[in-house]
Coordinates of C-alpha atoms and ligand atoms in Angstrom, one line a residue:
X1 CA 11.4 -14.3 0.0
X2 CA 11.6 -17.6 -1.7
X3 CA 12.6 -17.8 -6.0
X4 CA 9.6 -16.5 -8.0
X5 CA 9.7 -19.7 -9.5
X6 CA 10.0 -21.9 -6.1
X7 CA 5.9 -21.4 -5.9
X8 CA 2.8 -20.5 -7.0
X9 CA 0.2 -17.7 -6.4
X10 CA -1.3 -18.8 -2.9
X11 CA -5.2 -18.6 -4.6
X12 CA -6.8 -20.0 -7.0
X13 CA -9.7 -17.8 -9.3
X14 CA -12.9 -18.1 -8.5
X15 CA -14.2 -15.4 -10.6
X16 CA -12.7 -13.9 -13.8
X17 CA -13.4 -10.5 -15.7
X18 CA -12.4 -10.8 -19.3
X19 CA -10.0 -8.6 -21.1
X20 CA -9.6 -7.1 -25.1
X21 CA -6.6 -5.6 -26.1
X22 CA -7.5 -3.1 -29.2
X23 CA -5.2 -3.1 -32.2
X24 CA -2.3 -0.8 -32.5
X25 CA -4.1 1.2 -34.7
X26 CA -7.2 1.6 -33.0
X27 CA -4.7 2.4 -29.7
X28 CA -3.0 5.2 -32.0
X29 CA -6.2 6.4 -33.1
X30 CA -7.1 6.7 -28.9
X31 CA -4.3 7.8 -27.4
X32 CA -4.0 10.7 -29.9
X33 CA -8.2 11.5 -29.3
X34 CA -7.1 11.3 -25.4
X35 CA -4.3 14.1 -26.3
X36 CA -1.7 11.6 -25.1
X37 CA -2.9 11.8 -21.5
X38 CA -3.6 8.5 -19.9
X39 CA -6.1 9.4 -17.6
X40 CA -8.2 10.4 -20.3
X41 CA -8.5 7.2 -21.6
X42 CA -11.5 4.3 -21.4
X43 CA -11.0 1.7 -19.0
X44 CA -12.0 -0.7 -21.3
X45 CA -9.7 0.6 -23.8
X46 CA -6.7 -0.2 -21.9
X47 CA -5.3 -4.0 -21.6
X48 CA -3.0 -4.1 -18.6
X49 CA -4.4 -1.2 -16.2
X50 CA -1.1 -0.3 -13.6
X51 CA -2.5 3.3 -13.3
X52 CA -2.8 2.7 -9.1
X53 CA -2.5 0.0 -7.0
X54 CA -5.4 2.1 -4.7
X55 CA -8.9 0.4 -4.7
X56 CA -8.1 -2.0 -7.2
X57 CA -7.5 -5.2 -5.4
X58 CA -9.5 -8.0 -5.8
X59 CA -11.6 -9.1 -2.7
X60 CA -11.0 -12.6 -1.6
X61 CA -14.4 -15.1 -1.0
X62 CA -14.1 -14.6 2.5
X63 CA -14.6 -10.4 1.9
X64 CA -17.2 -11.1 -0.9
X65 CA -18.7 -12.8 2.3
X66 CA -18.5 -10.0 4.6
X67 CA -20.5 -7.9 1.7
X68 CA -23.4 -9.9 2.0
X69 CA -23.3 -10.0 5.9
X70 CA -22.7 -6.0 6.2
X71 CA -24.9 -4.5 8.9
X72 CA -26.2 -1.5 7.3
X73 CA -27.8 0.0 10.5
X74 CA -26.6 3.7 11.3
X75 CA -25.8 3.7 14.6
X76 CA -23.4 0.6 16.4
X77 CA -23.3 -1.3 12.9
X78 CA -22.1 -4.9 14.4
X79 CA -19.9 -4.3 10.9
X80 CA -18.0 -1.0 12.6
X81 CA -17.4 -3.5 15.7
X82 CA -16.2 -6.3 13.9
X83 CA -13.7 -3.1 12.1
X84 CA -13.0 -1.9 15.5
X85 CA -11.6 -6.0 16.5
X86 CA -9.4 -5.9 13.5
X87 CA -7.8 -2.8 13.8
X88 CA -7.4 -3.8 17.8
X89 CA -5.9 -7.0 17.0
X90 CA -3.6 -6.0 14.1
X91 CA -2.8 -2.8 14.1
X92 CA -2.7 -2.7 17.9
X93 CA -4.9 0.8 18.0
X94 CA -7.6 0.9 20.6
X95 CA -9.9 3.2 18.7
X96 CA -11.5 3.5 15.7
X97 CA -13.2 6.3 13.1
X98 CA -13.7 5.5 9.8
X99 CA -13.7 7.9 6.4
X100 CA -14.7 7.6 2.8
X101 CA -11.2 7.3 1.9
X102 CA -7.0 8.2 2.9
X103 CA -7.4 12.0 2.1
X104 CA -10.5 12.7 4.5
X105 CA -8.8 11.3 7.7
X106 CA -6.1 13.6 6.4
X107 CA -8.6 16.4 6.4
X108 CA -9.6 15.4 9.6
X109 CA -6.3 15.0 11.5
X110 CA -5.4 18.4 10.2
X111 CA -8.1 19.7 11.2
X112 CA -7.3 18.6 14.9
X113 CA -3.9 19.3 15.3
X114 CA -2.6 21.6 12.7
X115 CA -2.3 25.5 12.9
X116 CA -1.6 27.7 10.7
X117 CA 2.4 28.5 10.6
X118 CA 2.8 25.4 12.0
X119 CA 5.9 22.7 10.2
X120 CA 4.5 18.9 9.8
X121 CA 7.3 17.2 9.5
X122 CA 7.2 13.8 7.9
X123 CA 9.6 11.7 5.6
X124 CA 7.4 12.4 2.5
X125 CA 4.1 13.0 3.0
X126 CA 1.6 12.0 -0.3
X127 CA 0.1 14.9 -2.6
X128 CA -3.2 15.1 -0.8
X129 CA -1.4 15.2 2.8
X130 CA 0.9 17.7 1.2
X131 CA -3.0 19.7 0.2
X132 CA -4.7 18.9 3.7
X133 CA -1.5 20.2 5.6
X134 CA -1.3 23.8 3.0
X135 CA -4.9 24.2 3.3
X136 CA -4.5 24.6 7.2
X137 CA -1.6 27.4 6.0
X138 CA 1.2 25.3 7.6
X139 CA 3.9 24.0 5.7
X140 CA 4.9 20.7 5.1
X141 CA 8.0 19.4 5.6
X142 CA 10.2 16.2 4.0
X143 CA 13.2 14.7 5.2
X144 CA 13.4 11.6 3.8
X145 CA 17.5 10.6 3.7
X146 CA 19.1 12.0 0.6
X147 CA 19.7 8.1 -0.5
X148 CA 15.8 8.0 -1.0
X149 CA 16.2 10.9 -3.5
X150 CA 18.3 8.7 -6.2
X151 CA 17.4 6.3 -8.5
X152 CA 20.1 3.8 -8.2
X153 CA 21.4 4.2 -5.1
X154 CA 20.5 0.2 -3.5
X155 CA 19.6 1.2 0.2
X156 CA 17.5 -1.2 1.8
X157 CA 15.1 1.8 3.5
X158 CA 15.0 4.4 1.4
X159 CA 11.7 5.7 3.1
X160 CA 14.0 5.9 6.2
X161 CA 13.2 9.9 8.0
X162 CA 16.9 11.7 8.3
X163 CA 17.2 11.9 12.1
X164 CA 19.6 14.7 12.3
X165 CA 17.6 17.3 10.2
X166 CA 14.3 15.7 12.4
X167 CA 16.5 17.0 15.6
X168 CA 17.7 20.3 14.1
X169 CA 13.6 21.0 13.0
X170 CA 12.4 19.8 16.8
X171 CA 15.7 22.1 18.1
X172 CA 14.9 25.2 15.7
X173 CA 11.1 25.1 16.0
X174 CA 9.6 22.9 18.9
X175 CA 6.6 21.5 19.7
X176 CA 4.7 24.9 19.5
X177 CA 5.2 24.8 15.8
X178 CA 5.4 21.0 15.1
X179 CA 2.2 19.3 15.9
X180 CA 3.3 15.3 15.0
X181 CA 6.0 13.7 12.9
X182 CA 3.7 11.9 9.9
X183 CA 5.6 8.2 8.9
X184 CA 4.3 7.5 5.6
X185 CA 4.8 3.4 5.2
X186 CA 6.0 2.4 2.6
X187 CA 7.0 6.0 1.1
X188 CA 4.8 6.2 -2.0
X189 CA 6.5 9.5 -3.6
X190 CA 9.9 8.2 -4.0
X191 CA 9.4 4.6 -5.1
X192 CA 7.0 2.5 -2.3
X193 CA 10.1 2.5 -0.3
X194 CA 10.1 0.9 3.3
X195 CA 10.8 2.5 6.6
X196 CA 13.0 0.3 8.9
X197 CA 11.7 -0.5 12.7
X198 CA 15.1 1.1 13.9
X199 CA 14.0 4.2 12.0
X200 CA 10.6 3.9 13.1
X201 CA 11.8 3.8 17.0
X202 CA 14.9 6.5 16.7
X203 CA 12.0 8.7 15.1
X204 CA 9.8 8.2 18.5
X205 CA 12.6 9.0 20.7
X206 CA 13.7 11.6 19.6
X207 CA 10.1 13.2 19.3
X208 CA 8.7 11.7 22.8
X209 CA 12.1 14.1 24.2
X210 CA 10.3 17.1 22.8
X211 CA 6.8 16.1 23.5
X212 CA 5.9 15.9 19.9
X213 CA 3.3 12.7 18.9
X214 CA 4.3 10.1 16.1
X215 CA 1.4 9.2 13.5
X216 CA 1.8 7.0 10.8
X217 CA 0.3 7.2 7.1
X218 CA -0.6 3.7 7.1
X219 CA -1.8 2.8 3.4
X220 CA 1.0 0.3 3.1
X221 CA 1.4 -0.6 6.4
X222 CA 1.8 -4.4 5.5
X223 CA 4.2 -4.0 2.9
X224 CA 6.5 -2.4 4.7
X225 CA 6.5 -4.8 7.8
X226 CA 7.2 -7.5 4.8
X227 CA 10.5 -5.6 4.3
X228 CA 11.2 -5.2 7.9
X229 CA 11.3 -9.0 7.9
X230 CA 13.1 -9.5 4.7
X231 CA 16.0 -6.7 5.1
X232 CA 16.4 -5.7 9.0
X233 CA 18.7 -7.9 10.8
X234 CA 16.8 -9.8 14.3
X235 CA 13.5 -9.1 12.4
X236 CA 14.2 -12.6 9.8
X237 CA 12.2 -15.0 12.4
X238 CA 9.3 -12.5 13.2
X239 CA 5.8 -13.0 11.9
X240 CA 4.6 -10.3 10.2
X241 CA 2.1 -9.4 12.4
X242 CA 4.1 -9.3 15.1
X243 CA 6.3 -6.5 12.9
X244 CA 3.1 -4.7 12.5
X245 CA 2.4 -4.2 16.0
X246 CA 6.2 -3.3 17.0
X247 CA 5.7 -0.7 13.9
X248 CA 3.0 0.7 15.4
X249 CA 3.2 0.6 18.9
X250 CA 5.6 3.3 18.1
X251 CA 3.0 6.0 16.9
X252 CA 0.2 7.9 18.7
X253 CA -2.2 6.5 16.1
X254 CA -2.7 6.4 12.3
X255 CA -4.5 8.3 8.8
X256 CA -4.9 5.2 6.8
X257 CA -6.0 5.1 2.7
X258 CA -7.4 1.4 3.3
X259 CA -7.6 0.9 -0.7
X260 CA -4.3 0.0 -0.7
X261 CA -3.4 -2.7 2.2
X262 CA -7.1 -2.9 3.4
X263 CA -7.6 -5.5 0.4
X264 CA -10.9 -3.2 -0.3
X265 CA -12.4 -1.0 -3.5
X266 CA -12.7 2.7 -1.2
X267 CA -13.0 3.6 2.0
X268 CA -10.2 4.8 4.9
X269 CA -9.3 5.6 8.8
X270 CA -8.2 7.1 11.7
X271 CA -7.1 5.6 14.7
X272 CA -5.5 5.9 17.5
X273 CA -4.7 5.1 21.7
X274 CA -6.1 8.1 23.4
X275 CA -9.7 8.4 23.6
X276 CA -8.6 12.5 23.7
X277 CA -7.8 12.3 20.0
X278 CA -10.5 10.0 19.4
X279 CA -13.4 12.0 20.9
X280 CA -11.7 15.2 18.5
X281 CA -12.0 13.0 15.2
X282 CA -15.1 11.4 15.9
X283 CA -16.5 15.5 16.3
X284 CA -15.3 16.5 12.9
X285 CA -15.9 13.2 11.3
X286 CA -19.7 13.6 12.4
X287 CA -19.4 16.9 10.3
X288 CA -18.0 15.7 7.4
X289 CA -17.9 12.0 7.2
X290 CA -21.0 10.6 8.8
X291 CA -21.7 8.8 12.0
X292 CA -18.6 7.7 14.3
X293 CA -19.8 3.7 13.1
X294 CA -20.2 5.0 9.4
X295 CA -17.9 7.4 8.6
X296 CA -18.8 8.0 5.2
X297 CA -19.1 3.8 4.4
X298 CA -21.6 0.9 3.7
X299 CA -21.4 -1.1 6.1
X300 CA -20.4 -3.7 4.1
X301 CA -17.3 -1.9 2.9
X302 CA -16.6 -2.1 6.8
X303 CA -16.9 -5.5 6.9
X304 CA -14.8 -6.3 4.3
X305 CA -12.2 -3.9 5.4
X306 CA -12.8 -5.6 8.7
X307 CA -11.8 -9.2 6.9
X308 CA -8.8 -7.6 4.3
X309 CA -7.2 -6.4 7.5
X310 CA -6.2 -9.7 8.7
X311 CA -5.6 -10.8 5.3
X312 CA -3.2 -8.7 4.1
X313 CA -0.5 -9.4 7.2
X314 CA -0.8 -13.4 5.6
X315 CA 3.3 -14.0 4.9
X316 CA 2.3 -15.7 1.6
X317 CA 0.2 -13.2 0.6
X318 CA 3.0 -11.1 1.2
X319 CA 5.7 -12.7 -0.5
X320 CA 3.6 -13.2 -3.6
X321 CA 2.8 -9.7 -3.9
X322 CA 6.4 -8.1 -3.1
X323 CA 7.6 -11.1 -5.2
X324 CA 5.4 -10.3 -8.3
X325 CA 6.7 -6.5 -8.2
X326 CA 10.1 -7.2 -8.0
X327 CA 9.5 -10.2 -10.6
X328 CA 9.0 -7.5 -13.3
X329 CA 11.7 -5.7 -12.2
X330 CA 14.1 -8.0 -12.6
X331 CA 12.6 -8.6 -16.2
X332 CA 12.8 -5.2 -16.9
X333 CA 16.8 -5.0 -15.9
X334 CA 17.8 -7.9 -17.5
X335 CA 16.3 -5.8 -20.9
X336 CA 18.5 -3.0 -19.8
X337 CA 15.3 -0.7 -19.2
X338 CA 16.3 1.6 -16.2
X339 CA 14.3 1.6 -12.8
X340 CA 14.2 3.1 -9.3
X341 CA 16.3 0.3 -7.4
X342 CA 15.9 -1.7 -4.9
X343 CA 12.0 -1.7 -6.3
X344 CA 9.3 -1.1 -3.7
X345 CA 6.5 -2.5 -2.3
X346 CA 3.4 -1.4 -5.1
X347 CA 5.2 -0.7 -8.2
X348 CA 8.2 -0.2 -10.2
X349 CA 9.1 3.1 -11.2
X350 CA 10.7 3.8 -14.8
X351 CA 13.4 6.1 -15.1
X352 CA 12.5 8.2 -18.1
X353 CA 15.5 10.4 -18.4
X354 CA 17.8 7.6 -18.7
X355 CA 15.6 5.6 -20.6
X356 CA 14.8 8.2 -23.3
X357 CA 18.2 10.9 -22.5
X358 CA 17.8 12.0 -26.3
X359 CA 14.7 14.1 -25.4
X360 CA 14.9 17.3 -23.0
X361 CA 12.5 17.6 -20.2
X362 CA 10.6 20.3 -21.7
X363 CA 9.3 17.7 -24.1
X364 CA 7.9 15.4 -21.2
X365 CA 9.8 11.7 -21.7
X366 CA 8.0 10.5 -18.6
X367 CA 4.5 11.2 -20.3
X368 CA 5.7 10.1 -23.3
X369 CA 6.9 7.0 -22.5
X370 CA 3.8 6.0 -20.9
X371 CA 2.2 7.5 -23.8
X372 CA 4.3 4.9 -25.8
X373 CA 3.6 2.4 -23.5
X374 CA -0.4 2.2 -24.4
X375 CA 0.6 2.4 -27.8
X376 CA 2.5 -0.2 -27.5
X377 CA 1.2 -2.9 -25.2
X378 CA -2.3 -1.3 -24.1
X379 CA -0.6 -0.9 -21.0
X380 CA -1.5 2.3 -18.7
X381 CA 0.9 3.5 -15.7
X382 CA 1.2 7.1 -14.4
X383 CA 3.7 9.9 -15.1
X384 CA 5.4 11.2 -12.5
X385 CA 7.6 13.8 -14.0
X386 CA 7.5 17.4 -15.9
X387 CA 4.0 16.8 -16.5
X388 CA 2.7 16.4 -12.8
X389 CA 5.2 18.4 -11.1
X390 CA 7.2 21.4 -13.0
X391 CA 6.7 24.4 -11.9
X392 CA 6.4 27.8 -13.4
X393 CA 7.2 30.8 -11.2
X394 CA 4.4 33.4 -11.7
X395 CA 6.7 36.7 -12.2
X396 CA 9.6 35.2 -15.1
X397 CA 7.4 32.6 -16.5
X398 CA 10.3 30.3 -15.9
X399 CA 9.9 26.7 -15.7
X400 CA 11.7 24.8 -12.1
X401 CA 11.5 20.8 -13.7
X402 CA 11.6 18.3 -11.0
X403 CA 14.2 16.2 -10.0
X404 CA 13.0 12.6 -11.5
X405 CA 11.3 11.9 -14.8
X406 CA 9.4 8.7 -13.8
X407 CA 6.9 6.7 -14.9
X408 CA 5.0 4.6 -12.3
X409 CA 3.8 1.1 -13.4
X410 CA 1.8 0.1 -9.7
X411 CA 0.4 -3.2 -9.2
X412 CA -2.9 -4.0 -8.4
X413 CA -3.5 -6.6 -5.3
X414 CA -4.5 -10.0 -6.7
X415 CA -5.5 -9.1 -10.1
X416 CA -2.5 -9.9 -12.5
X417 CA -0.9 -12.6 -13.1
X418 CA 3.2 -12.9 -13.9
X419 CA 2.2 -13.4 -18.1
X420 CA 0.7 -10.2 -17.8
X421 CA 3.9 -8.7 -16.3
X422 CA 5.6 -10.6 -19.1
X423 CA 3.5 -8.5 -21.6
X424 CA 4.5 -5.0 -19.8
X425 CA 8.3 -6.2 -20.3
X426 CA 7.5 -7.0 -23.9
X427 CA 5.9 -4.2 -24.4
X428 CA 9.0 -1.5 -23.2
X429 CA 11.4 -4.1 -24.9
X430 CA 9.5 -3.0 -28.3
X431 CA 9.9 0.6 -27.0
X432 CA 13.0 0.6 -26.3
X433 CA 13.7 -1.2 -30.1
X434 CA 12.6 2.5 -31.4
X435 CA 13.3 4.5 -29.1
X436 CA 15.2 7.1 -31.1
X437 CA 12.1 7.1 -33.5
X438 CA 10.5 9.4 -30.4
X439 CA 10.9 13.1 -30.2
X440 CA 8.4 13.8 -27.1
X441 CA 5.3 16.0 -26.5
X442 CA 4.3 19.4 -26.6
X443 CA 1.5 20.5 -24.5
X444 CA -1.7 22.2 -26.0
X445 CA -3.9 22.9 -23.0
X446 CA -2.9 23.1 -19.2
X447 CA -5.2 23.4 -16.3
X448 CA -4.5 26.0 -13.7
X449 CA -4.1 23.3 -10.7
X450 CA -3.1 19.7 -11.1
X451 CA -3.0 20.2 -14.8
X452 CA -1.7 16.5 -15.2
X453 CA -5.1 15.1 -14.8
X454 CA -6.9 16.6 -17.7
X455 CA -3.5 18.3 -19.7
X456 CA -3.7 17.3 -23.8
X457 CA -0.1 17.3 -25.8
X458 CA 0.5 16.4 -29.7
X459 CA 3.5 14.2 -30.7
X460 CA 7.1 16.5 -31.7
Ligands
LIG501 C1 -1.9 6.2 -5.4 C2 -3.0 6.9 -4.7 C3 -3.2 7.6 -2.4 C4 -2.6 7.9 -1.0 C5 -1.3 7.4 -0.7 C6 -0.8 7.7 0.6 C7 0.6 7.2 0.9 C8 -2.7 8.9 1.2 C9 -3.3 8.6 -0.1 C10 -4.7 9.2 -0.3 C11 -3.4 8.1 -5.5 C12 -3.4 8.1 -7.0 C13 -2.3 8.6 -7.7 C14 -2.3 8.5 -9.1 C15 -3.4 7.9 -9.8 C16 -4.4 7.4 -9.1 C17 -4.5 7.5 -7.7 N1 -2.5 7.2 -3.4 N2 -1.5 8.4 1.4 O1 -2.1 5.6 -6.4 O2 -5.6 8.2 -0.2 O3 -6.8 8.1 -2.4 O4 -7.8 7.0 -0.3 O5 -7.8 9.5 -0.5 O6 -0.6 6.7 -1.6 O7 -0.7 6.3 -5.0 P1 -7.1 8.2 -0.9

């Protein structure tokens, strides 16, 4: 990766969508109406929108293109074939059966394969794998390496699968109870951290010698075959989408959110080599998807999933976009503002507890820091802490608070440039100026499942 300031972005703007930022008091006046919860907040009420990097990227012309020239037809689209060439060529999968989005060809690979009692292992599989995989009564199973579990450690892979408790889980429990190992690339939970090619093969091995099948959750596919090229020795000289097909030539076939490195607003896949696995999906897509050359999709959100396939494996694009995330990283450690390091692929991830170590967990410093953070700067990112994952255990009423207090500031494809990323540093450098002016939240209404969503809290 060259110096952020060795080049520019590799596009110019053909179209823009203007933005307001309200006034502090009018963002006081909101966030406190929205009961400190970010997701209850206007879209056009917030400035700088790092909420998700999923289904946010800006199509190119070339997509915008596609839209126009979708085949619509419901049966054999020529926009599902030109889909099928793409995911051919760069993924290197032979077949193809699209979803509405990442979660239902979850649902349907879970459907196939997994029984209930059964142990998915996986490094760390996303919240809605996590769901499919518990709604099937199986339980899911992480074994990321313990470096991917702290926030300073500087591992170059710290989505990397631990290979000796993969063996002990294949010795203790074999294939009758493991269906597949799941590789999510790059590893959302802990940080967007990558998955290195030597991990990726050792993890194939070692499952191939027990007869267990390798699938990938492939949302970031191309971001992590950018850090394959950047951090794993032989790999320097490789094209990207030569990494890509190595990566993947490694699995039985793939789930894929393609809102994140599809370059496209919704939509998702399976695929896969046999045309055993394939005929299975396509039967339970049919049921709850659409058509095997629909699945659930326009078919001009094929064809321009068709055209951000090849896009996104582009090394400038590439190096732009990694560069740009770790750009405001760097800004934000040279403030002294403490991050998940090294940074990933979609996002940097504050580290609330260090950040804001005057206020106890049970008065949420992830939430309110990214409470502060709209307050502040209009800026909205995610929490990722007591608020989203505590637990209370239903006999003592007693609270289990998770491991990290984080808040997650993803990056949209395309749409920001590095000023804005200047504003989100100035923004937590004003935060951090009064930071012992903030005495957290207490929370005044909780769902009964994933209360983070719709949650309200007043200010301590
Ligand atoms: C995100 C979104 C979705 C996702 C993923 C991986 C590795 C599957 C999926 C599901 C979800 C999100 C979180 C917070 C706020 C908004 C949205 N990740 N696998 O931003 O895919 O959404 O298409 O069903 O990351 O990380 P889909």
């Amino acid at each position: 990766m060259r110096p952020r300031d060795e080049y520019a972005e590799p596009y110019r703007i053909k179209v823009v969508e203007p933005l307001r930022q309200r006034t502090r008091e009018e963002r006081e006046e909101l966030i406190t109406q929205a009961g400190y919860n970010l997701f209850s907040l206007r879209a056009e009420d917030v400035y700088i929108d790092l909420l998700t990097d999923s289904g946010t990227s800006a199509m190119s012309d070339n997509q915008w293109a596609g839209i126009m020239l979708g085949d619509e037809s419901y049966a054999g689209s020529k926009s599902f074939y030109h889909l099928e060439e793409s995911v051919r060529e760069i993924m290197g999968f032979r077949h193809v059966v699209p979803t509405h989005q990442g979660r239902a060809a979850e649902h349907i690979l879970m459907t196939m394969l997994v029984k209930p009692s059964d142990r998915v292992l996986g490094n760390m599989h996303f919240d809605t794998t996590e769901g499919h995989i518990l709604l099937k009564r199986a339980t899911p199973v992480n074994l990321v390496i313990e470096e991917g579990y702290e926030p300073s450690i500087l591992h170059p892979f710290k989505g990397n699968i631990d290979l000796f408790r993969l063996e002990e889980e294949l010795d203790t429990y074999g294939p009758e109870k493991i269906p597949f190992v799941l590789i999510t690339v790059t590893c959302n939970n802990n940080g967007g951290q990558p998955v290195s090619m030597a991990n990726i093969r050792a993890v194939r091995e070692i499952a191939s010698r027990y007869g267990v099948p390798v699938f990938f959750d492939a949302a970031r596919f191309a971001e992590n075959a950018f850090f394959i090229k950047e951090r794993e020795p032989g790999y320097a000289d490789k094209p990207v989408a030569e990494i890509v097909r190595e990566m993947f030539s490694y699995g039985d076939g793939c789930t894929m959110s393609s809102k994140k490195d599809g370059l496209v607003n919704i939509g998702g896949l399976l695929a896969f080599n046999s045309e055993g696995y394939y005929r299975q999906a396509v039967q339970w897509g049919i049921v709850y998807e659409g058509f095997a050359t629909y699945g659930g999709q326009a078919g001009r959100d094929l064809e321009a999933l068709s055209r951000g396939l090849r896009e996104v494996v582009d090394e400038y694009y590439l190096e732009n976009r990694i560069g740009q995330v770790d750009y405001l990283a760097r800004r934000l450690l040279d403030l002294g503002i403490p991050i998940i390091e090294p940074p990933g692929g979609h996002g940097v991830y504050l580290d609330a507890r260090r950040f804001l170590p005057h206020i106890p967990q049970e008065h949420f410093p992830a939430q309110t820091l990214a409470a502060e953070l709209y307050i502040e700067g209009g800026i909205r990112g995610v929490e990722l802490g007591t608020n989203a994952f505590a637990h209370r255990d239903e006999k003592t009423g007693e609270i289990a608070y998770p491991r990290l207090e984080l808040v997650r500031l993803a990056i949209p494809r395309r749409v920001y440039t590095d000023r804005h990323m200047d504003q989100v540093a100035r923004a937590l450098a004003g935060i951090a100026r009064r930071k012992d002016s903030l005495h957290g939240l207490r929370m005044v209404y909780e769902a009964p499942v994933l209360r983070h969503f719709t949650s309200r809290f007043e200010r301590l």
